Amino acid sequence: MAATQTDGRPTSPDAALARLMEGNVRYAEGRMQSQNLPAARDGLAAGQAPFAAVIRCADSRVAPEIVFDQSLGDLFVCGVAGNIPTPEIVASLEYAVAVLGTKLIVVMGHASCGAVGAAMEHRHDSGALPGTLPALIDQIIARCTANADPTAPDALEKAIACNARQGIDELMQGSRIIAEAVEAGSLRVVAGVQDLQSGRFTLVD
Ligand SMILES: [Zn+2]
């Protein structure tokens, strides 16, 4: 990889994405290399320079550091059920981009997402959901499941991919810092879906 700093961190968005995808292949094939040794703590205590940021779902089967085989300090991870860019997550990502120099933002969807599934099931009656869930689920419904045909065999798959892809647009439209960094070529924003069985993470267009 050409664009790397002396400490091995990717210095371009493309190199950052390649680093993540290579790590995902290692994870899928059971060849993980990430090490979180005590000696590494000294450097991390002094500061952080995560090369990529991730919006993950709260789902327990989704763990970016593991799925992309990266170490502590490599990834700036924000999480919420349904991996949607809430205002607080957008603000967190702006910090990563503007202050920490993060080169890549990944909207990380995953197969069998319960939040997207609930949005599909309750697209006409989200108010029936308990507690404060409607506020969250309504956002997913508005994005991708309002007009979905739930009887289609791949309806959930499509909604999950749509929900992740939509995150790119919302980040670009919701944040001048992110949009300008993308325009300047110092940042890329991508989306994808993690398959729970194979462990593979596949980018969506
Ligand atoms: Zn989920």
Short mmCIF file of C-alpha atoms and ligand atoms in Angstrom, two decimals:
data_model
loop_
_atom_site.label_atom_id
_atom_site.label_comp_id
_atom_site.label_asym_id
_atom_site.label_seq_id
_atom_site.Cartn_x
_atom_site.Cartn_y
_atom_site.Cartn_z
CA MET A 1 0.00 0.00 0.00
CA ALA A 2 1.64 3.22 -1.15
CA ALA A 3 -0.13 5.83 0.94
CA THR A 4 0.96 5.00 4.47
CA GLN A 5 2.63 6.99 7.21
CA THR A 6 5.78 5.83 8.93
CA ASP A 7 3.72 4.26 11.70
CA GLY A 8 1.83 2.23 9.13
CA ARG A 9 -1.45 4.14 9.23
CA PRO A 10 -3.18 4.67 5.90
CA THR A 11 -2.97 8.28 4.78
CA SER A 12 -5.55 8.18 1.98
CA PRO A 13 -9.23 7.23 2.01
CA ASP A 14 -8.63 4.42 -0.50
CA ALA A 15 -5.78 2.99 1.55
CA ALA A 16 -7.97 3.15 4.66
CA LEU A 17 -10.73 1.23 2.92
CA ALA A 18 -8.26 -1.36 1.63
CA ARG A 19 -6.93 -1.80 5.16
CA LEU A 20 -10.40 -2.48 6.48
CA MET A 21 -11.40 -4.87 3.72
CA GLU A 22 -8.15 -6.83 4.10
CA GLY A 23 -8.86 -7.11 7.82
CA ASN A 24 -12.37 -8.35 7.08
CA VAL A 25 -10.99 -11.12 4.85
CA ARG A 26 -8.66 -12.18 7.69
CA TYR A 27 -11.62 -12.23 10.09
CA ALA A 28 -13.81 -14.22 7.70
CA GLU A 29 -11.02 -16.75 7.18
CA GLY A 30 -10.05 -16.96 10.84
CA ARG A 31 -6.58 -15.42 10.35
CA MET A 32 -6.89 -12.43 12.68
CA GLN A 33 -3.70 -10.48 13.39
CA SER A 34 -4.83 -7.58 15.57
CA GLN A 35 -2.94 -7.40 18.83
CA ASN A 36 -3.82 -5.36 21.85
CA LEU A 37 -0.69 -5.84 23.89
CA PRO A 38 0.11 -3.94 27.11
CA ALA A 39 3.07 -2.24 25.39
CA ALA A 40 0.70 -0.53 22.94
CA ARG A 41 -1.09 1.32 25.75
CA ASP A 42 1.67 3.88 26.21
CA GLY A 43 1.15 5.26 22.73
CA LEU A 44 -2.62 5.16 22.99
CA ALA A 45 -2.65 6.96 26.32
CA ALA A 46 -0.82 9.82 24.64
CA GLY A 47 -3.40 10.26 21.90
CA GLN A 48 -5.45 8.73 19.13
CA ALA A 49 -5.39 8.88 15.34
CA PRO A 50 -8.04 6.41 14.15
CA PHE A 51 -7.79 5.99 10.39
CA ALA A 52 -11.45 5.03 9.95
CA ALA A 53 -14.76 5.77 11.64
CA VAL A 54 -17.72 3.42 11.72
CA ILE A 55 -21.44 3.80 12.41
CA ARG A 56 -22.41 0.41 13.75
CA CYS A 57 -25.70 -1.09 14.87
CA ALA A 58 -25.96 -1.82 18.59
CA ASP A 59 -26.45 -5.50 17.71
CA SER A 60 -24.12 -7.73 19.75
CA ARG A 61 -23.04 -9.60 16.62
CA VAL A 62 -21.60 -6.45 15.07
CA ALA A 63 -18.19 -5.42 16.42
CA PRO A 64 -16.09 -3.39 13.97
CA GLU A 65 -12.74 -3.95 15.68
CA ILE A 66 -13.28 -7.70 15.45
CA VAL A 67 -14.99 -7.85 12.05
CA PHE A 68 -12.32 -5.65 10.43
CA ASP A 69 -9.51 -7.20 12.52
CA GLN A 70 -8.18 -3.88 13.81
CA SER A 71 -6.61 -2.92 17.11
CA LEU A 72 -7.50 -0.45 19.84
CA GLY A 73 -6.96 3.06 18.52
CA ASP A 74 -7.57 2.17 14.86
CA LEU A 75 -11.33 2.74 14.63
CA PHE A 76 -13.56 5.56 15.84
CA VAL A 77 -16.82 3.72 16.46
CA CYS A 78 -20.29 5.23 16.95
CA GLY A 79 -23.24 2.98 17.61
CA VAL A 80 -27.02 3.06 17.59
CA ALA A 81 -29.64 0.45 16.74
CA GLY A 82 -30.17 0.56 12.99
CA ASN A 83 -26.82 2.34 12.36
CA ILE A 84 -28.48 5.63 11.49
CA PRO A 85 -26.58 8.95 11.59
CA THR A 86 -28.38 10.68 14.45
CA PRO A 87 -27.33 14.29 15.14
CA GLU A 88 -25.07 13.15 17.99
CA ILE A 89 -23.39 10.59 15.75
CA VAL A 90 -22.90 13.16 13.00
CA ALA A 91 -21.27 15.48 15.54
CA SER A 92 -19.01 12.66 16.76
CA LEU A 93 -17.95 11.90 13.21
CA GLU A 94 -17.24 15.57 12.55
CA TYR A 95 -14.83 15.46 15.47
CA ALA A 96 -13.16 12.37 14.03
CA VAL A 97 -12.76 14.01 10.62
CA ALA A 98 -11.90 17.56 11.64
CA VAL A 99 -9.77 16.91 14.72
CA LEU A 100 -8.48 13.35 14.46
CA GLY A 101 -7.91 13.28 10.70
CA THR A 102 -9.99 10.17 10.03
CA LYS A 103 -9.87 9.25 6.32
CA LEU A 104 -12.89 7.00 5.98
CA ILE A 105 -16.41 6.72 7.35
CA VAL A 106 -18.16 3.37 7.07
CA VAL A 107 -21.91 3.00 7.57
CA MET A 108 -22.01 -0.60 8.75
CA GLY A 109 -25.28 -2.43 8.20
CA HIS A 110 -25.68 -6.11 8.94
CA ALA A 111 -27.83 -9.06 7.95
CA SER A 112 -30.84 -9.90 10.15
CA CYS A 113 -30.92 -6.39 11.63
CA GLY A 114 -33.71 -6.33 14.24
CA ALA A 115 -34.12 -2.56 14.01
CA VAL A 116 -34.68 -2.64 10.24
CA GLY A 117 -36.87 -5.71 10.69
CA ALA A 118 -39.02 -3.84 13.21
CA ALA A 119 -39.24 -0.90 10.83
CA MET A 120 -40.46 -3.25 8.12
CA GLU A 121 -42.98 -4.96 10.35
CA HIS A 122 -44.30 -1.78 11.95
CA ARG A 123 -44.07 0.57 9.00
CA HIS A 124 -47.74 1.48 9.43
CA ASP A 125 -48.07 1.20 13.22
CA SER A 126 -44.74 2.09 14.82
CA GLY A 127 -46.66 3.71 17.67
CA ALA A 128 -47.51 0.20 18.86
CA LEU A 129 -43.86 -0.38 19.75
CA PRO A 130 -42.99 -0.03 23.45
CA GLY A 131 -41.18 2.81 25.17
CA THR A 132 -39.25 5.28 23.07
CA LEU A 133 -38.66 2.80 20.25
CA PRO A 134 -41.03 4.58 17.81
CA ALA A 135 -38.72 7.63 17.68
CA LEU A 136 -35.89 5.43 16.45
CA ILE A 137 -37.86 3.07 14.23
CA ASP A 138 -39.71 5.94 12.52
CA GLN A 139 -36.40 7.21 11.18
CA ILE A 140 -35.70 3.87 9.51
CA ILE A 141 -39.25 3.65 8.19
CA ALA A 142 -39.00 7.12 6.67
CA ARG A 143 -35.78 6.15 4.95
CA CYS A 144 -36.39 2.72 3.51
CA THR A 145 -39.36 0.66 4.54
CA ALA A 146 -42.38 2.96 4.20
CA ASN A 147 -43.18 1.70 0.71
CA ALA A 148 -41.46 -1.69 0.86
CA ASP A 149 -43.30 -4.86 -0.05
CA PRO A 150 -42.78 -7.03 3.03
CA THR A 151 -43.85 -10.17 1.19
CA ALA A 152 -40.89 -10.02 -1.21
CA PRO A 153 -38.42 -12.75 -0.23
CA ASP A 154 -35.50 -10.33 -0.14
CA ALA A 155 -37.44 -7.43 1.39
CA LEU A 156 -35.41 -7.28 4.61
CA GLU A 157 -32.10 -7.66 2.78
CA LYS A 158 -33.00 -4.81 0.46
CA ALA A 159 -34.16 -2.58 3.30
CA ILE A 160 -30.93 -3.25 5.23
CA ALA A 161 -28.81 -2.30 2.20
CA CYS A 162 -30.99 0.74 1.51
CA ASN A 163 -30.77 1.84 5.13
CA ALA A 164 -26.96 1.68 5.06
CA ARG A 165 -26.71 3.43 1.69
CA GLN A 166 -29.06 6.16 2.85
CA GLY A 167 -26.62 6.90 5.66
CA ILE A 168 -24.10 8.17 3.11
CA ASP A 169 -26.54 10.75 1.74
CA GLU A 170 -27.56 11.87 5.21
CA LEU A 171 -23.95 12.37 6.28
CA MET A 172 -23.18 14.33 3.12
CA GLN A 173 -26.29 16.48 3.45
CA GLY A 174 -26.19 16.81 7.22
CA SER A 175 -22.60 17.87 7.68
CA ARG A 176 -20.63 20.54 5.89
CA ILE A 177 -17.45 19.30 7.52
CA ILE A 178 -17.95 15.82 6.08
CA ALA A 179 -19.14 17.02 2.66
CA GLU A 180 -16.21 19.41 2.29
CA ALA A 181 -13.67 16.76 3.32
CA VAL A 182 -15.13 14.40 0.72
CA GLU A 183 -14.97 17.13 -1.89
CA ALA A 184 -11.36 17.84 -0.99
CA GLY A 185 -10.49 14.16 -1.40
CA SER A 186 -9.33 13.72 2.18
CA LEU A 187 -12.33 11.60 3.18
CA ARG A 188 -14.48 8.85 1.74
CA VAL A 189 -17.89 7.76 3.01
CA VAL A 190 -18.97 4.22 2.18
CA ALA A 191 -21.69 1.83 3.28
CA GLY A 192 -21.91 -1.92 3.43
CA VAL A 193 -23.53 -4.94 5.02
CA GLN A 194 -21.95 -7.59 7.24
CA ASP A 195 -23.11 -11.14 6.62
CA LEU A 196 -23.39 -12.78 10.03
CA GLN A 197 -22.66 -16.32 8.86
CA SER A 198 -19.67 -15.75 6.61
CA GLY A 199 -18.41 -12.70 8.47
CA ARG A 200 -17.90 -10.96 5.13
CA PHE A 201 -18.53 -7.24 4.82
CA THR A 202 -19.76 -6.23 1.38
CA LEU A 203 -19.94 -2.64 0.17
CA VAL A 204 -23.24 -1.44 -1.28
CA ASP A 205 -23.30 0.91 -4.26
ZN ZN B 1 -29.05 -4.12 13.64
#
